[in-house]
Coordinates of C-alpha atoms in Angstrom, one line a residue:
X473 CA 0.0 0.0 0.0
X474 CA 2.9 2.4 0.8
X475 CA 4.4 1.6 -2.7
X476 CA 0.9 2.0 -4.3
X477 CA 0.4 5.4 -2.6
X478 CA 3.8 6.6 -3.7
X479 CA 3.2 5.5 -7.3
X480 CA -0.2 7.3 -7.4
X481 CA 1.3 10.5 -6.1
X482 CA 3.9 10.3 -8.9
X483 CA 1.4 9.6 -11.6
X484 CA -0.9 12.4 -10.3
X485 CA 2.0 14.8 -10.0
X486 CA 1.6 15.6 -6.4
X487 CA 3.9 15.5 -3.4
X488 CA 2.7 13.2 -0.6
X489 CA 3.8 14.2 2.8
X490 CA 2.8 14.2 6.5
X491 CA 1.3 11.5 8.7
X492 CA -0.1 8.4 7.0
X493 CA -3.8 7.5 7.8
X494 CA -4.6 3.9 7.6
X495 CA -8.2 2.6 7.0
X496 CA -9.8 -0.6 8.3
X497 CA -7.5 -3.6 8.1
X498 CA -5.1 -1.6 5.9
X499 CA -7.6 -1.5 3.0
X500 CA -6.9 2.3 2.5
X501 CA -4.0 4.6 3.0
X502 CA -4.4 8.4 2.9
X503 CA -1.9 11.3 3.1
X504 CA -1.6 15.0 2.5
X505 CA -0.7 15.9 -1.0
X506 CA 0.8 19.3 -1.8
X507 CA -0.8 22.0 0.2
X508 CA -4.5 21.7 -0.5
X509 CA -5.1 18.1 -1.6
X510 CA -5.7 14.7 0.1
X511 CA -4.6 11.5 -1.6
X512 CA -6.4 8.4 -0.7
X513 CA -5.6 5.0 -2.1
X514 CA -7.9 2.0 -1.7
X515 CA -7.1 -1.7 -2.6
X516 CA -9.2 -4.8 -3.3
X517 CA -8.0 -8.3 -4.1
X518 CA -8.5 -9.2 -7.8
X519 CA -10.4 -12.3 -6.9
X520 CA -13.0 -10.4 -4.9
X521 CA -15.6 -8.1 -6.2
X522 CA -15.0 -4.6 -4.7
X523 CA -18.6 -3.7 -3.9
X524 CA -20.2 -0.4 -3.7
X525 CA -17.5 1.2 -1.6
X526 CA -15.1 1.0 -4.5
X527 CA -16.4 4.1 -6.4
X528 CA -18.6 5.5 -3.7
X529 CA -16.6 8.7 -3.0
X530 CA -16.4 9.7 -6.7
X531 CA -20.2 8.8 -7.3
X532 CA -21.1 11.0 -4.4
X533 CA -19.0 13.9 -5.7
X534 CA -20.8 13.6 -9.0
X535 CA -24.4 12.9 -8.0
X536 CA -25.0 14.6 -4.7
X537 CA -26.1 18.3 -4.9
X538 CA -23.3 20.8 -3.8
X539 CA -25.5 21.9 -0.9
X540 CA -24.4 18.7 0.9
X541 CA -21.1 19.8 2.3
X542 CA -18.3 17.4 1.5
X543 CA -14.8 17.4 0.1
X544 CA -14.4 17.9 -3.7
X545 CA -12.8 15.1 -5.7
X546 CA -10.3 16.6 -8.2
X547 CA -8.7 13.4 -9.9
X548 CA -8.9 9.6 -10.1
X549 CA -6.6 6.9 -11.1
X550 CA -7.1 3.0 -11.3
X551 CA -4.6 0.3 -11.9
X552 CA -3.9 -3.4 -11.2
X553 CA -1.0 -5.6 -10.3
X554 CA -0.8 -9.3 -10.1
X555 CA -3.0 -9.6 -7.0
X556 CA -4.8 -6.4 -6.3
X557 CA -6.7 -3.5 -8.0
X558 CA -6.1 -0.1 -6.8
X559 CA -8.0 3.2 -6.9
X560 CA -6.5 6.6 -6.0
X561 CA -8.7 9.6 -5.3
X562 CA -7.2 13.0 -5.1
X563 CA -9.6 15.2 -3.1
X564 CA -9.8 18.6 -1.4
X565 CA -7.8 18.7 1.8
X566 CA -9.8 19.9 4.8
X567 CA -7.6 21.8 7.3
X568 CA -9.9 21.2 10.2
X569 CA -10.0 17.9 12.1
X570 CA -13.2 15.8 12.4
X571 CA -15.2 16.0 15.6
X572 CA -13.4 12.9 16.9
X573 CA -10.4 10.8 16.0
X574 CA -9.5 7.3 17.0
X575 CA -12.8 5.4 16.2
X576 CA -16.5 5.9 15.8
X577 CA -17.7 5.4 19.3
X578 CA -18.2 8.8 20.8
X579 CA -15.9 9.4 23.8
X580 CA -16.9 13.0 24.7
X581 CA -20.0 15.1 24.5
X582 CA -20.3 17.3 21.4
X583 CA -20.7 21.0 22.0
X584 CA -22.1 22.3 18.7
X585 CA -24.4 25.2 17.9
X586 CA -28.0 24.8 16.9
X587 CA -27.0 25.9 13.4
X588 CA -24.7 23.0 13.0
X589 CA -27.5 20.4 13.9
X590 CA -29.8 22.2 11.5
X591 CA -27.3 22.0 8.7
X592 CA -26.7 18.2 9.4
X593 CA -30.5 17.7 9.2
X594 CA -30.7 19.7 5.9
X595 CA -27.8 17.7 4.4
X596 CA -29.4 14.4 5.1
X597 CA -32.7 15.7 3.9
X598 CA -31.2 16.6 0.6
X599 CA -29.2 13.4 0.3
X600 CA -32.4 11.5 0.8
X601 CA -33.8 12.9 -2.5
X602 CA -31.0 11.6 -4.7
X603 CA -32.0 8.6 -6.7
X604 CA -29.6 5.6 -6.8
X605 CA -29.6 1.9 -7.2
X606 CA -26.6 1.5 -4.9
X607 CA -27.4 -0.7 -1.9
X608 CA -25.1 -2.4 0.6
X609 CA -25.9 -6.0 1.5
X610 CA -26.6 -5.1 5.2
X611 CA -29.2 -2.7 4.0
X612 CA -31.3 -5.3 2.2
X613 CA -34.4 -7.0 3.8
X614 CA -32.6 -10.3 3.2
X615 CA -30.0 -9.4 5.7
X616 CA -32.7 -8.4 8.3
X617 CA -34.5 -11.7 7.6
X618 CA -31.4 -13.7 8.5
X619 CA -30.2 -11.6 11.5
X620 CA -32.9 -9.7 13.3
X621 CA -33.9 -12.5 15.5
X622 CA -30.4 -13.6 16.3
X623 CA -29.2 -10.1 17.1
X624 CA -32.3 -8.4 18.5
X625 CA -34.4 -11.3 19.7
X626 CA -37.3 -10.2 17.6
X627 CA -38.9 -11.2 14.2
X628 CA -37.9 -9.3 11.2
X629 CA -39.5 -5.9 11.1
X630 CA -41.1 -4.8 7.9
X631 CA -39.3 -1.9 6.3
X632 CA -41.8 0.4 4.6
X633 CA -39.6 3.2 3.6
X634 CA -36.1 3.3 2.0
X635 CA -34.2 6.4 1.3
X636 CA -30.7 7.5 0.3
X637 CA -28.2 8.1 3.0
X638 CA -24.6 8.3 4.0
X639 CA -24.3 4.9 5.7
X640 CA -21.5 5.5 8.1
X641 CA -22.5 8.6 10.1
X642 CA -20.5 9.1 13.2
X643 CA -18.4 11.8 14.8
X644 CA -15.2 10.7 13.0
X645 CA -16.9 11.5 9.7
X646 CA -18.2 14.9 10.6
X647 CA -16.5 18.3 10.9
X648 CA -17.7 21.5 12.2
X649 CA -18.6 24.1 12.5
X650 CA -19.2 24.7 9.6
X651 CA -20.5 21.2 8.9
X652 CA -18.6 19.0 6.4
X653 CA -19.4 15.3 6.0
X654 CA -16.6 13.0 4.9
X655 CA -16.2 9.4 3.9
X656 CA -19.0 8.9 1.3
X657 CA -17.7 5.5 0.1
X658 CA -20.7 3.6 1.4
X659 CA -23.6 5.9 0.5
X660 CA -26.7 3.9 -0.7
X661 CA -30.3 3.2 -0.3
X662 CA -31.2 2.2 3.3
X663 CA -34.1 2.1 5.7
X664 CA -35.2 5.6 6.5
X665 CA -33.7 6.9 9.7
X666 CA -30.7 4.6 9.5
X667 CA -28.1 7.5 9.4
X668 CA -29.6 9.3 12.5
X669 CA -30.0 5.9 14.2
X670 CA -26.4 5.0 13.6
X671 CA -25.0 8.4 14.8
X672 CA -27.2 8.0 17.9
X673 CA -26.2 4.4 18.5
X674 CA -22.4 5.3 18.4
X675 CA -23.2 8.1 20.9
X676 CA -25.0 6.1 23.5
X677 CA -22.1 6.3 26.0
X678 CA -22.6 10.1 26.1
X679 CA -26.3 10.6 27.1
X680 CA -26.3 14.3 26.6
X681 CA -25.2 14.1 23.0
X682 CA -27.5 11.2 22.3
X683 CA -30.4 13.3 23.6
X684 CA -29.3 16.1 21.3
X685 CA -29.3 13.8 18.4
X686 CA -32.9 12.7 19.2
X687 CA -33.9 16.3 19.5
X688 CA -32.4 17.1 16.1
X689 CA -34.3 14.3 14.4
X690 CA -37.7 14.0 16.2
X691 CA -39.3 12.4 13.0
X692 CA -36.8 9.4 13.3
X693 CA -37.0 8.8 17.0
X694 CA -40.6 9.8 17.6
X695 CA -42.4 7.4 15.3
X696 CA -42.4 3.6 15.3
X697 CA -42.2 3.5 11.5
X698 CA -39.1 5.6 11.4
X699 CA -37.5 3.7 14.2
X700 CA -37.0 0.7 12.0
X701 CA -33.9 2.5 10.7
X702 CA -32.6 2.8 14.2
X703 CA -33.2 -0.9 14.8
X704 CA -31.2 -1.9 11.7
X705 CA -28.3 0.3 13.0
X706 CA -28.4 -1.2 16.3
X707 CA -28.5 -4.7 14.8
X708 CA -25.5 -4.0 12.6
X709 CA -23.5 -2.7 15.5
X710 CA -24.5 -5.7 17.7
X711 CA -23.2 -7.9 14.8
X712 CA -19.8 -6.1 15.1
X713 CA -19.8 -6.8 18.9
X714 CA -20.1 -10.6 18.3
X715 CA -16.3 -11.0 17.6
X716 CA -15.5 -8.5 20.2
X717 CA -15.9 -5.1 18.4
X718 CA -16.7 -2.0 20.5
X719 CA -17.0 -3.9 23.7
X720 CA -17.5 -0.7 25.7
X721 CA -20.6 0.2 23.6
X722 CA -22.3 -3.3 23.5
X723 CA -24.2 -3.0 26.8
X724 CA -25.5 0.4 25.8
X725 CA -26.7 -1.0 22.4
X726 CA -28.4 -3.9 24.1
X727 CA -30.2 -1.5 26.5
X728 CA -31.4 0.7 23.7
X729 CA -32.6 -2.1 21.6
X730 CA -34.6 -3.5 24.6
X731 CA -36.1 0.0 25.1
X732 CA -37.4 -0.1 21.5
X733 CA -38.6 -3.7 21.4
X734 CA -39.3 -4.7 24.9
X735 CA -37.3 -7.8 24.3
X736 CA -33.9 -8.6 26.0
X737 CA -31.1 -8.8 23.4
X738 CA -29.4 -12.2 23.2
X739 CA -25.9 -10.8 23.8
X740 CA -22.9 -13.1 22.8
X741 CA -20.6 -14.4 25.4
X742 CA -17.7 -12.1 26.3
X743 CA -14.5 -13.0 24.4
X744 CA -12.0 -15.0 26.4
X745 CA -9.1 -13.2 28.0

């Protein structure tokens, strides 16, 4: 990946410098490029279909209205070697950090003005209007049919409303103020309310911020129909917890799910130490 990033910088005629930022399991590598650019390289084995995340950032840049605040994509590059395909995305560099670094689970309360929350709501409302056939596997009813009972202890809930959303909304992918939303690689069709439900789920360890999220999206958290999106978000994070992911968040996820369904969550056994 380091060699691939260096090669991409040379081909795109930019100077990569500064700290390297690695993505999940080393699948992506990003670094500052020149003064005002950000170079991200993503890889995928040739024997595996790359999925919707492969071109999600560029598709979002092309298809989402400019009123949705996000970094601009300036150039793209794709190539393969004997075992992997690579994609380089040269984007606008944002000099401000995200609201949180080090992981998606919120570790401190967010002190943000009302205008920021209004802008976030407006951005998600506009995103919801964008037509797309993109849909991640975990957003499909077939995933819910297989996993809802195992993860939440309830039968599959009928999803009556799908919309377009970001798909990975948490403090690490948000800047502000002013609001900027980053990491659009997984945007797709999803149950209505999923984005707000995921942001809320990642914030459950900070009750004041979780309450602020509920206040910002009363239509999501105030109606049973829209709470389906929140249940999908909770189920997905509970699936992450099965192999030991986010152990500090797991009891909060279980408690919130039981609040919504009235059914205790069948939590997996704690990993051996």
